[in-house]
Coordinates of C-alpha atoms in Angstrom, one line a residue:
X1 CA 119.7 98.9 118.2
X2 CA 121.7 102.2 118.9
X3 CA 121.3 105.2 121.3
X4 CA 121.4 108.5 118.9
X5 CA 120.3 111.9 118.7
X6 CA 119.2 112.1 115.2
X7 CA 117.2 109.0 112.9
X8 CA 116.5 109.6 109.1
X9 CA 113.6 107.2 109.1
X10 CA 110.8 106.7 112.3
X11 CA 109.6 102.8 113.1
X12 CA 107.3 101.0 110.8
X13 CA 104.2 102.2 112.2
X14 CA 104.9 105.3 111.2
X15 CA 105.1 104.3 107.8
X16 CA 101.9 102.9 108.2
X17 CA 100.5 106.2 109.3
X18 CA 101.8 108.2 106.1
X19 CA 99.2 105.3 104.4
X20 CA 96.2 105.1 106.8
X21 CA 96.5 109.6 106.7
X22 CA 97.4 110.0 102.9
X23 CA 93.7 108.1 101.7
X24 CA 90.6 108.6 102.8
X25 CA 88.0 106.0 104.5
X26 CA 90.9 104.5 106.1
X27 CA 91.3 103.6 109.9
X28 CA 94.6 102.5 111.7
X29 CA 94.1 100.7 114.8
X30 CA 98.1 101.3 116.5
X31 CA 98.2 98.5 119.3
X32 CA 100.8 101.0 121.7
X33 CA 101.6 102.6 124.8
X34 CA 101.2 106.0 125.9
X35 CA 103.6 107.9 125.1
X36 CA 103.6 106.6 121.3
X37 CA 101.0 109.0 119.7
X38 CA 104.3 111.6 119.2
X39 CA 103.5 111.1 115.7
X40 CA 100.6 113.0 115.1
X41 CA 102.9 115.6 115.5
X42 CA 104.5 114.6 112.4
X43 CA 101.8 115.7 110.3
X44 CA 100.1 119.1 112.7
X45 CA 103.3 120.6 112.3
X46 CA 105.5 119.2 109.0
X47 CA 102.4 118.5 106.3
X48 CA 100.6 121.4 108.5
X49 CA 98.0 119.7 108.6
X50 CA 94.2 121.2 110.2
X51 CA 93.6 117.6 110.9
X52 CA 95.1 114.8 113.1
X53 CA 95.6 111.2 111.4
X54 CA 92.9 109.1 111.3
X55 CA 94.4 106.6 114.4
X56 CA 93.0 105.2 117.3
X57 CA 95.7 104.0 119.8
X58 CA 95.0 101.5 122.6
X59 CA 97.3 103.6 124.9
X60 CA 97.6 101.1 127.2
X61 CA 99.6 101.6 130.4
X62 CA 101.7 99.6 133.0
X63 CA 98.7 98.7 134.9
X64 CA 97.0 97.1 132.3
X65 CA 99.4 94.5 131.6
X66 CA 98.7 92.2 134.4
X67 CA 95.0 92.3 132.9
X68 CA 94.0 91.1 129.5
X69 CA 95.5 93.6 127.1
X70 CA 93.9 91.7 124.0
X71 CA 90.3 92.6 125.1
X72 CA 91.7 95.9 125.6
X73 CA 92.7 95.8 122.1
X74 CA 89.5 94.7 120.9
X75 CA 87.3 97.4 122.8
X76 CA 89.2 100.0 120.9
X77 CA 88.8 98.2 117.4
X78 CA 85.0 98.1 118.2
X79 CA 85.0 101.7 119.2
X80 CA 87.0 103.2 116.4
X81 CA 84.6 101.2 113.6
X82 CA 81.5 102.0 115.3
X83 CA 82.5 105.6 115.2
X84 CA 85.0 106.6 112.3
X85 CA 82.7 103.7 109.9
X86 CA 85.8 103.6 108.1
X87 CA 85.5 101.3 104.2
X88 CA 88.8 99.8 105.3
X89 CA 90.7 98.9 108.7
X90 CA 94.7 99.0 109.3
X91 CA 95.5 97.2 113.0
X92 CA 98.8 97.3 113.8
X93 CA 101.0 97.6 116.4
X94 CA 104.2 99.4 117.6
X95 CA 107.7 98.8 118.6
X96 CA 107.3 98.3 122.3
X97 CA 103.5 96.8 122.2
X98 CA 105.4 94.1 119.4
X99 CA 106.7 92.4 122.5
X100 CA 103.5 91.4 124.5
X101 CA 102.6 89.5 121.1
X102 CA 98.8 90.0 121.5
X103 CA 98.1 90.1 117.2
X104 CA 95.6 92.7 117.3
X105 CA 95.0 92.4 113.2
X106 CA 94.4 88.4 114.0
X107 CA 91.7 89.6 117.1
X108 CA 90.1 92.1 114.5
X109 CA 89.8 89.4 112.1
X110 CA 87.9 87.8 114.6
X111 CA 85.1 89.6 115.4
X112 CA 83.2 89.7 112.7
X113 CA 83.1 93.0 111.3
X114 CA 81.7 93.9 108.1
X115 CA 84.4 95.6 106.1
X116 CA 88.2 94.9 104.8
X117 CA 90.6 94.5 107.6
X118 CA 94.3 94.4 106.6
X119 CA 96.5 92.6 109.8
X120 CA 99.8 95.0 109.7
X121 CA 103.2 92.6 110.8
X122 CA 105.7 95.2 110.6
X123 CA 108.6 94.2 112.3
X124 CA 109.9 96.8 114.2
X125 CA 113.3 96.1 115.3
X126 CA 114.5 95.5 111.3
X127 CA 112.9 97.5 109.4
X128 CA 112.1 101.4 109.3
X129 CA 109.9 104.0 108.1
X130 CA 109.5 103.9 104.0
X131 CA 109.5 100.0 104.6
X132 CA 106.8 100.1 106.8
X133 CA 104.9 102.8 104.1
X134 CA 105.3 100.3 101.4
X135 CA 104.7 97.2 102.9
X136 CA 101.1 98.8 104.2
X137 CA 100.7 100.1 100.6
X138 CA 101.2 96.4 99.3
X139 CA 99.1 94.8 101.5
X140 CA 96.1 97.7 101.3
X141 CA 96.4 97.0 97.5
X142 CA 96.4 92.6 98.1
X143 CA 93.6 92.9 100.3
X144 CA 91.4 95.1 98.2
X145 CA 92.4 92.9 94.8
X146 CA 93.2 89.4 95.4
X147 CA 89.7 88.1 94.8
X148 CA 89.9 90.2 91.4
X149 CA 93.3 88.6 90.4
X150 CA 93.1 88.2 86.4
X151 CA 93.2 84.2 85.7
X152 CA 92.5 84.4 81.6
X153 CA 92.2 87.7 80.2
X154 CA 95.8 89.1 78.9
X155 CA 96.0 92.6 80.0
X156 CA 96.6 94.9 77.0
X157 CA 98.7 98.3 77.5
X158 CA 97.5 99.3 74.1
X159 CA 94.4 98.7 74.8
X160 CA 92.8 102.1 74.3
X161 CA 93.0 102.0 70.9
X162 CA 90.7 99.6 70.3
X163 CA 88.1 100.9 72.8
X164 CA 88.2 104.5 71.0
X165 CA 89.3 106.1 74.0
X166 CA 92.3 107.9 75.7
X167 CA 95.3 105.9 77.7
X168 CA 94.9 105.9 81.4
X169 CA 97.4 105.7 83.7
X170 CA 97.7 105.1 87.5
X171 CA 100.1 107.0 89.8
X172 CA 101.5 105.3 92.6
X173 CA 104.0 106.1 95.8
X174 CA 102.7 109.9 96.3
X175 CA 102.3 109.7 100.6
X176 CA 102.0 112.5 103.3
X177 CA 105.5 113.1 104.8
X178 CA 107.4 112.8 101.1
X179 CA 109.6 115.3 99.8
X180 CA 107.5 117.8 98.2
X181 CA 105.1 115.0 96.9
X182 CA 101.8 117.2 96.9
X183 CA 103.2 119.5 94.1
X184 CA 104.7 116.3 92.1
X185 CA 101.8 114.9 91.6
X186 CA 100.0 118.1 90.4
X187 CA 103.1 118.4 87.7
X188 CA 103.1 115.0 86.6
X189 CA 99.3 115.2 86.1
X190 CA 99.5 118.2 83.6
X191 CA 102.7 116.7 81.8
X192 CA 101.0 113.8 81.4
X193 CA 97.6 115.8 80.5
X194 CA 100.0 117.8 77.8
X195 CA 100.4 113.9 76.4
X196 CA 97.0 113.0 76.2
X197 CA 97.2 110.8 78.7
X198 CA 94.4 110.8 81.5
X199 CA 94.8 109.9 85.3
X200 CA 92.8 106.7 86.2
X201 CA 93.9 106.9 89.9
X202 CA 96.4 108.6 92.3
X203 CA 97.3 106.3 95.6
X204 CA 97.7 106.7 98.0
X205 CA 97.8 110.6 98.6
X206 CA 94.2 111.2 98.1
X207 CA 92.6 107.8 97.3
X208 CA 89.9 105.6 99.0
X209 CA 89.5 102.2 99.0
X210 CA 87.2 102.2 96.2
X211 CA 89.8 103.7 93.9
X212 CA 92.1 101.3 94.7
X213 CA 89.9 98.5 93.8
X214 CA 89.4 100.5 90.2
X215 CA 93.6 100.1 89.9
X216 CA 93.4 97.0 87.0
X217 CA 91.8 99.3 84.9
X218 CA 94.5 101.5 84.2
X219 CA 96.5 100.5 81.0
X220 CA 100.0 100.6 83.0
X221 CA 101.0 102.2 86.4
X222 CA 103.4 104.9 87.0
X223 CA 105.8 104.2 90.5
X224 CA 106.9 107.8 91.2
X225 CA 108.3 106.8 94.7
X226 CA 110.1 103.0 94.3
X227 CA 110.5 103.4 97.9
X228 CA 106.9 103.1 98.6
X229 CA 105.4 101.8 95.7
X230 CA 108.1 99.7 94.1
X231 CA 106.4 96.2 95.6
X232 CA 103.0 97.3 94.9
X233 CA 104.0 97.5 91.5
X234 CA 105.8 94.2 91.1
X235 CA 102.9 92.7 92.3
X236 CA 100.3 94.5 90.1
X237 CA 102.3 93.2 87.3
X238 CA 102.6 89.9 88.2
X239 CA 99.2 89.2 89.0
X240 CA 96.9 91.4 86.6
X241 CA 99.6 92.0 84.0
X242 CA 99.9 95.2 84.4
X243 CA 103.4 97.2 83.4
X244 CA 105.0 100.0 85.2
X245 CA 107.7 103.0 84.3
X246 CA 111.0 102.8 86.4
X247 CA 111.8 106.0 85.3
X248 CA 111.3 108.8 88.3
X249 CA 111.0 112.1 86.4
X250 CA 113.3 114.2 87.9
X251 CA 115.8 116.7 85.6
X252 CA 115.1 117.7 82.6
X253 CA 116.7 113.9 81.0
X254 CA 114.8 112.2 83.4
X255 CA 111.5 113.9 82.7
X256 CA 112.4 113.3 78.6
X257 CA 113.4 109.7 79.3
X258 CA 110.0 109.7 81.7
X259 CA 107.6 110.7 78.7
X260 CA 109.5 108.5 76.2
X261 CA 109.3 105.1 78.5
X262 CA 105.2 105.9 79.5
X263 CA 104.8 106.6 75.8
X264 CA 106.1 102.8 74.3
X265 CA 104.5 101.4 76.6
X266 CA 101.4 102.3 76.1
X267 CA 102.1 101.7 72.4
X268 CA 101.9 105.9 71.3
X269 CA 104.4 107.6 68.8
X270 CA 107.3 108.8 70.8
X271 CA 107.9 112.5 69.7
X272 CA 111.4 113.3 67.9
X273 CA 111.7 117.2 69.2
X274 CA 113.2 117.7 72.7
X275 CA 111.1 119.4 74.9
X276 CA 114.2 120.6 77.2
X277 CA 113.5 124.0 76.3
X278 CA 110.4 123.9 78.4
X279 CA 113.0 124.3 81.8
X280 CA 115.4 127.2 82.2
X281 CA 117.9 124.7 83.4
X282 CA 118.7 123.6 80.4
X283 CA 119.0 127.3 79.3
X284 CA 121.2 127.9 82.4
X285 CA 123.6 125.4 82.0
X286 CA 124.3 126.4 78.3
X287 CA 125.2 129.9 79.4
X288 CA 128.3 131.7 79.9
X289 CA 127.0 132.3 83.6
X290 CA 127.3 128.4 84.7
X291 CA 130.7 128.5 83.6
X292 CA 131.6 129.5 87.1
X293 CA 129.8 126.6 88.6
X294 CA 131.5 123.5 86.2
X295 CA 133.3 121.2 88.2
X296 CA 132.0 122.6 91.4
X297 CA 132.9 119.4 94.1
X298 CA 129.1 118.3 95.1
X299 CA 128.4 115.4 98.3
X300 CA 124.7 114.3 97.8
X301 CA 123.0 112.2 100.6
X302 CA 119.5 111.1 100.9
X303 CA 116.6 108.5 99.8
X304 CA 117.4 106.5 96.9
X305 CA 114.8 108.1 94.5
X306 CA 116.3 111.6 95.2
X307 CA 119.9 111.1 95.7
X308 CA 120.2 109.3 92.4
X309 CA 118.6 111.2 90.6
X310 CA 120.4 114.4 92.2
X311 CA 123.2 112.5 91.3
X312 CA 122.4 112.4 87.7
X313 CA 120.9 115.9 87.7
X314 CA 124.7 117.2 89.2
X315 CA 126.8 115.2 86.5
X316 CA 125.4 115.5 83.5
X317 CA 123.0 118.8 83.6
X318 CA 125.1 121.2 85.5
X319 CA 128.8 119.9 85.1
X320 CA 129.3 119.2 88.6
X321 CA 131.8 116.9 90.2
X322 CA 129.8 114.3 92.4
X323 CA 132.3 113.7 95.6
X324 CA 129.9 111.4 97.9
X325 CA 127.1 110.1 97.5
X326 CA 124.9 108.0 99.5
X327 CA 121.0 106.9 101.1
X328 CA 119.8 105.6 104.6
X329 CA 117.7 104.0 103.1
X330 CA 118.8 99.7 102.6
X331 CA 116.3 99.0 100.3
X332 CA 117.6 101.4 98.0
X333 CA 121.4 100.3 98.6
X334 CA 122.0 98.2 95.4
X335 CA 120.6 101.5 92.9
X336 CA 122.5 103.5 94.6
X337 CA 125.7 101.9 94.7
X338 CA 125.4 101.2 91.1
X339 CA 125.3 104.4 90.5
X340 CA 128.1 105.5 92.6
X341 CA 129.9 102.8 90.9
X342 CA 129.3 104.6 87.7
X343 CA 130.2 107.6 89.2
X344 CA 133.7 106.0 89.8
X345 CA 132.5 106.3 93.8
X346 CA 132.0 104.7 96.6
X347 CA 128.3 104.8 98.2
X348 CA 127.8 105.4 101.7
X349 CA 124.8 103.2 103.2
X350 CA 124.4 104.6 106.6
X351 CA 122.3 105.6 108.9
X352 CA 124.0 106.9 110.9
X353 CA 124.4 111.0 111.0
X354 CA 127.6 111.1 112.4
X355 CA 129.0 108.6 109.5
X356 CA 127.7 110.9 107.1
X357 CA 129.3 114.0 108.4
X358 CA 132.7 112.3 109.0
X359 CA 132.2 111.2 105.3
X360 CA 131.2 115.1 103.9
X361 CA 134.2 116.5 106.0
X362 CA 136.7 113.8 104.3
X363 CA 135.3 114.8 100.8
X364 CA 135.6 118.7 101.5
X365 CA 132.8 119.2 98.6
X366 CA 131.8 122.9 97.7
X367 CA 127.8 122.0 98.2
X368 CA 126.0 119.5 99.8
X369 CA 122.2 118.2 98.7
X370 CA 121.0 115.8 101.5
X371 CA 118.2 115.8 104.2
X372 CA 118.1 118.2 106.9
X373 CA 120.8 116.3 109.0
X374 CA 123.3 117.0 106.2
X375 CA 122.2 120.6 106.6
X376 CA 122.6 121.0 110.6
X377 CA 126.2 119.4 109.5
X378 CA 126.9 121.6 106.7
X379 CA 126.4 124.7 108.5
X380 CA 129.2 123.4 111.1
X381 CA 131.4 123.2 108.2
X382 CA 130.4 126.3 106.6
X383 CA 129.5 124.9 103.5
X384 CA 126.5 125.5 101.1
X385 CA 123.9 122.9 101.2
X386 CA 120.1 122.4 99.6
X387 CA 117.8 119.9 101.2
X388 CA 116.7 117.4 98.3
X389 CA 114.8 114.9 100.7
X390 CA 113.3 113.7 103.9
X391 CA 113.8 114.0 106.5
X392 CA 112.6 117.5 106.3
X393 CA 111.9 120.6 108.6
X394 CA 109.0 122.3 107.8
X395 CA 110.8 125.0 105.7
X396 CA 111.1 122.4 103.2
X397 CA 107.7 122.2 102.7
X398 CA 106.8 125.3 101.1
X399 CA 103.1 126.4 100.7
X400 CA 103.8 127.8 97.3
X401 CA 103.9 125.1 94.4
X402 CA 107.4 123.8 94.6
X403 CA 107.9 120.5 93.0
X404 CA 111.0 118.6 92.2
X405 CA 109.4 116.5 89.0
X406 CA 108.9 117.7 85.5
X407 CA 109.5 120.8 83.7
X408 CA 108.7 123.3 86.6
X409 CA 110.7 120.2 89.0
X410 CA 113.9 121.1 87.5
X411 CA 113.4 124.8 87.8
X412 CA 112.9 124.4 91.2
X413 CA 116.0 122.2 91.4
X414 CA 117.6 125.0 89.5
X415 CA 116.8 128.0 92.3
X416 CA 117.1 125.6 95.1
X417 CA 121.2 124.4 94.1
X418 CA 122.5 126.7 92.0
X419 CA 121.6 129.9 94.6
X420 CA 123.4 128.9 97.9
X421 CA 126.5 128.6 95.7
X422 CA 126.0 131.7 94.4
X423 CA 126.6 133.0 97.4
X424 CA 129.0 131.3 98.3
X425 CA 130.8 132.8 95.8
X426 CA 130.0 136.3 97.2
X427 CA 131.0 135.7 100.7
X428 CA 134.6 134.4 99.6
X429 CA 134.9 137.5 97.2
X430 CA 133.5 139.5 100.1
X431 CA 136.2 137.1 102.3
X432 CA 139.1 138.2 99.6
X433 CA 138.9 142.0 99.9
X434 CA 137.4 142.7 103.7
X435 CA 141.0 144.4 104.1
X436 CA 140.5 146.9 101.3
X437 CA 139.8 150.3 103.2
X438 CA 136.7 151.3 100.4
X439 CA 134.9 148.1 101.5
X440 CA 135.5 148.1 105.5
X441 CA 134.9 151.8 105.4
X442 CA 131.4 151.7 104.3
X443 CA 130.6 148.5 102.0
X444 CA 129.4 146.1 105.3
X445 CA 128.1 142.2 104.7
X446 CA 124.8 141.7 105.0
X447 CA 126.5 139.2 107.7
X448 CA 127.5 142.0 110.3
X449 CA 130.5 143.9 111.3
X450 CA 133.0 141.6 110.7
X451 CA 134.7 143.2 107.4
X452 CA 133.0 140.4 105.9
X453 CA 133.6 137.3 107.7
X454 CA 130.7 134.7 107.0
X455 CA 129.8 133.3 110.8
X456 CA 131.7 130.0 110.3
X457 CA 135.1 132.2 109.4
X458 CA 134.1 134.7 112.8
X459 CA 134.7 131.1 114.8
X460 CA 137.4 130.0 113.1
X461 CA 139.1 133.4 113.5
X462 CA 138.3 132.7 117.3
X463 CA 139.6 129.1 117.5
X464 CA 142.8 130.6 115.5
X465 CA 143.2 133.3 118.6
X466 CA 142.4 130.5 120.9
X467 CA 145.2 128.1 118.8
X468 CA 147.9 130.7 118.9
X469 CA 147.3 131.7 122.8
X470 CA 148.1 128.3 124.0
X471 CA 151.0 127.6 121.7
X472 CA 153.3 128.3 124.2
X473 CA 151.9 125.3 126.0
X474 CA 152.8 122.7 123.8
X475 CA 156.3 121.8 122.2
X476 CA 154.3 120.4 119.7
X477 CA 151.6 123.6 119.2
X478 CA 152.4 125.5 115.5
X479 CA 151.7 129.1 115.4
X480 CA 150.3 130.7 112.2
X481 CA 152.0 133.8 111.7
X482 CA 150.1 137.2 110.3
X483 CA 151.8 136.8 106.8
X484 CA 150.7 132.5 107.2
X485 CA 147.3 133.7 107.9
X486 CA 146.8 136.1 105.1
X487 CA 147.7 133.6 103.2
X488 CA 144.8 131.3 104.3
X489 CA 142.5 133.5 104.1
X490 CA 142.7 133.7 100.4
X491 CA 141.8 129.9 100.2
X492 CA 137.7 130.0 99.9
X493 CA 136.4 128.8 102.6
X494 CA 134.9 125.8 101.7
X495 CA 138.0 124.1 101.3
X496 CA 139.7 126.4 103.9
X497 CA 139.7 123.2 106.4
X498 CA 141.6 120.4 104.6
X499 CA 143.7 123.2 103.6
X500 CA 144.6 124.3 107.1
X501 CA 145.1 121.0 108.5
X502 CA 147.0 119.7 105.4
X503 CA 149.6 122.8 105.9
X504 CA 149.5 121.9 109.4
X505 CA 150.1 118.1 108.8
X506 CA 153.4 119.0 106.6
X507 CA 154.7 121.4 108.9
X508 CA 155.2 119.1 111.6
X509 CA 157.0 116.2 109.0
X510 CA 159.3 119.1 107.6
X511 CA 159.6 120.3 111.4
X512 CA 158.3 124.2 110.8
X513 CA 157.1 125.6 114.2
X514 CA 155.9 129.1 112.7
X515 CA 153.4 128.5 109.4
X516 CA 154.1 131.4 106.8
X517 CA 153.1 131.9 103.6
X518 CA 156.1 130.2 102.1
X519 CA 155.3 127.0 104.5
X520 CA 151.5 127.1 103.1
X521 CA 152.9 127.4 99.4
X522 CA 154.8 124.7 100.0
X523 CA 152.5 122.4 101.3
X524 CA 149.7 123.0 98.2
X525 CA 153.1 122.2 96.0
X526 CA 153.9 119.0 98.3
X527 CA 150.2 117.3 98.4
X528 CA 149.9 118.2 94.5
X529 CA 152.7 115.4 93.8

């Protein structure tokens, strides 16, 4: 374990939670100590939620462990069914009650109650957040089905033809606490309605046990979110048959590719017209406009699901030029390092913030798409960034419809990626001519008084000042003269950095104590070879 200031994912049990609060008629018994109910802040204030998750926490304290915690732990099981008569129990327990080893979900087995109880083992101390979701998902799903397990009968994904009715699908990995997963599953339903193809269910953002018992009778399932609902499909298909896309619709390919794979196999005539036409990225990137954005230098960190396909949305729909990319996530680290690999890239499995920020500096891209770490870090470097996945703030989950799947998905994707380097674009033209005397006499920024200076170039201007004050100190201090910085300042600031210190780095091998603008020249002309 480490001591940090920032984690992209939470413990297991939180994981859980995203299940237990996502479906209804669920209960989740947290074996924990006071202090560990910080989660239902989670959903109050990210999913904004007029409802706290359905938990029930033993809360025990320091005093109760030189009793019998395990009766304490059944007390609270009793209480929580006798009021909340949920149709299906979660116990589990978090990090710090994992070490007194009392098993609540083998006590709850125990005592006889009269509904599904599903015994949570999460270990706490390996594994992390979307593990913990998916793992809760797989074994709600076992639990509800095992007795149900197909022994004879095939299962047929064509099956609706025969029976004179429409295909049916199930949807599966949509949670509380995902990346704008409320909207995606509203835009994935109408595409998929456009296709006559009907929802059999969605789990678990809105399902109840019952509906997850009805899951075999879908013709194939749909995994949306591999992080959470990668295993429950595996299993679906090795026990009842059942097949499942690996496609995540995201882009405008992805959501072509998306139809095409649901459409074989469920045995239907796959269309020969494009529908890219239906998103204005498509449009956008075709246009003389995006010729200012083709090659811009993009660093993308995140989730698996996102990142790659953020990846693949950068390379081959807008033209960019993918610099970094990268997930916290380890059970996403072999897609994603395939994909980097195809990329001609090296991923970056971390989770660890400051690795990640260490890695975006060394790249010096022009945007950044990651969580909202990667946004704390890109403002410090004064470069444009779009949050594409969790974890989030709760700007990023917008009450307007805002998805990032489908047709209206890559609209979205369009606004949220191509806009902050749009203006990026202003500031450094802004940048360029803050010394004309038309524009500093009445043509402010938006950004202040500062003839234009965005707030990253006022500190650098300050640490410059700051640089040049103590020069004297230091034999081995450089001093940017006005002509030096001039010169600088024409570089856009999103590569200003590496520029500066590159200069900087070849002024002390060729021995140059004052930087000009003949030093600077001769520096871009001496890292070119």
């Amino acid at each position: 374990m480490e001591l940090t200031l920032w984690t992209y994912e939470g413990p297991p049990h939180v994981g859980a939670m995203r299940i237990a609060a996502s479906m209804k008629g669920v209960h989740y018994v947290l074996h924990a100590p006071q202090g560990d109910t910080y989660a239902d802040l989670l959903f109050t204030m990210i999913e904004r939620r007029g409802e706290r998750p359905p938990v029930t926490y033993t809360t025990f304290q320091a005093r109760d462990l030189g009793g019998d915690t395990a009766e304490l732990v059944k007390r609270h099981i009793k209480e929580a069914v006798e009021r909340f008569e949920p149709k299906a129990l979660l116990v589990g327990e978090s990090c710090t009650a994992e070490l007194i080893q009392d098993q609540p979900g083998s006590l709850a087995q125990g005592m006889g109650l009269n509904l599904p109880i599903v015994n949570l083992e999460l270990p706490a101390y390996s594994k992390k957040e979307n593990w913990g979701a998916s793992e809760t998902l797989y074994q709600l799903v076992r639990g509800l089905l095992k007795e149900k397990i197909a022994s004879e009968t095939k299962h047929l994904p064509s099956a609706w033809k025969t029976e004179g009715r429409r295909p049916r699908v199930n949807i599966l990995g949509p949670s509380l606490l995902g990346f704008r997963c409320r909207d995606d599953v509203l835009e994935i339903q109408k595409l998929l309605g456009e296709n006559g193809i009907d929802i059999n269910i969605v789990a678990p953002l809105g399902a109840t046990p019952a509906d997850l018992i009805r899951v075999p009778n879908a013709d194939i399932n749909i995994c949306l979110y591999p992080e959470i609902a990668e295993s429950t499909c595996n299993w679906l298909e090795r026990n009842f048959g059942i097949p499942f896309s690996r496609t995540v619709p995201i882009g405008v390919n992805a959501t072509q590719n998306f139809l095409k794979e649901v459409r074989e196999l469920l045995g239907m005539p796959v269309p020969n017209h494009e529908e890219e036409h239906l998103s204005r990225l498509t449009w956008y990137s075709k246009s003389v406009d995006s010729n200012y954005l083709t090659g811009k230098r993009v660093f993308i960190f995140g989730d698996g699901t996102h990142a790659i396909a953020a990846a693949k949305i950068a390379k081959e729909e807008l033209g960019f030029e993918v610099v970094g990319l990268g997930t916290y996530s380890r059970e996403m680290a072999r897609p994603v390092r395939t994909a980097a690999k195809e990329l001609g890239i090296e991923a970056l499995i971390t989770n660890n913030y400051l690795e990640v920020e260490a890695a975006m500096t060394e790249a010096a891209p022009e945007l950044v798409l990651g969580t909202q770490m990667e946004r704390h870090s890109a403002k410090r470097l004064g470069i444009p960034c779009a949050v594409i996945s969790t974890p989030m703030h709760v700007q990023d989950v917008p009450a307007r419809y805002s998805p990032q799947m489908g047709w209206e998905g890559a609209n979205v994707i369009f606004d949220d990626w191509v806009h902050p380097l749009m203006m990026g674009l202003e500031e450094h033209l802004i940048g360029m001519f803050r010394h004309d005397f038309e524009f500093v006499d009445g043509h402010q920024s938006h950004l202040g008084h500062q003839g234009g200076l965005s707030n990253h170039e006022q500190k650098q201007s300050i640490e410059e000042s700051q640089h040049n004050n103590d020069s004297d100190t230091s034999s081995d201090s450089l001093i940017w003269t006005s002509e030096g910085k001039a010169e600088l300042a024409k570089v856009p600031f999103f590569v200003r950095g590496k520029v500066r210190r590159n200069t900087e780095k070849y002024a002390r091998q060729a021995g140059c104590r004052n930087i000009d603008s003949e030093t600077l020249l001769d520096a871009k002309a001496h890292f070119r070879k």
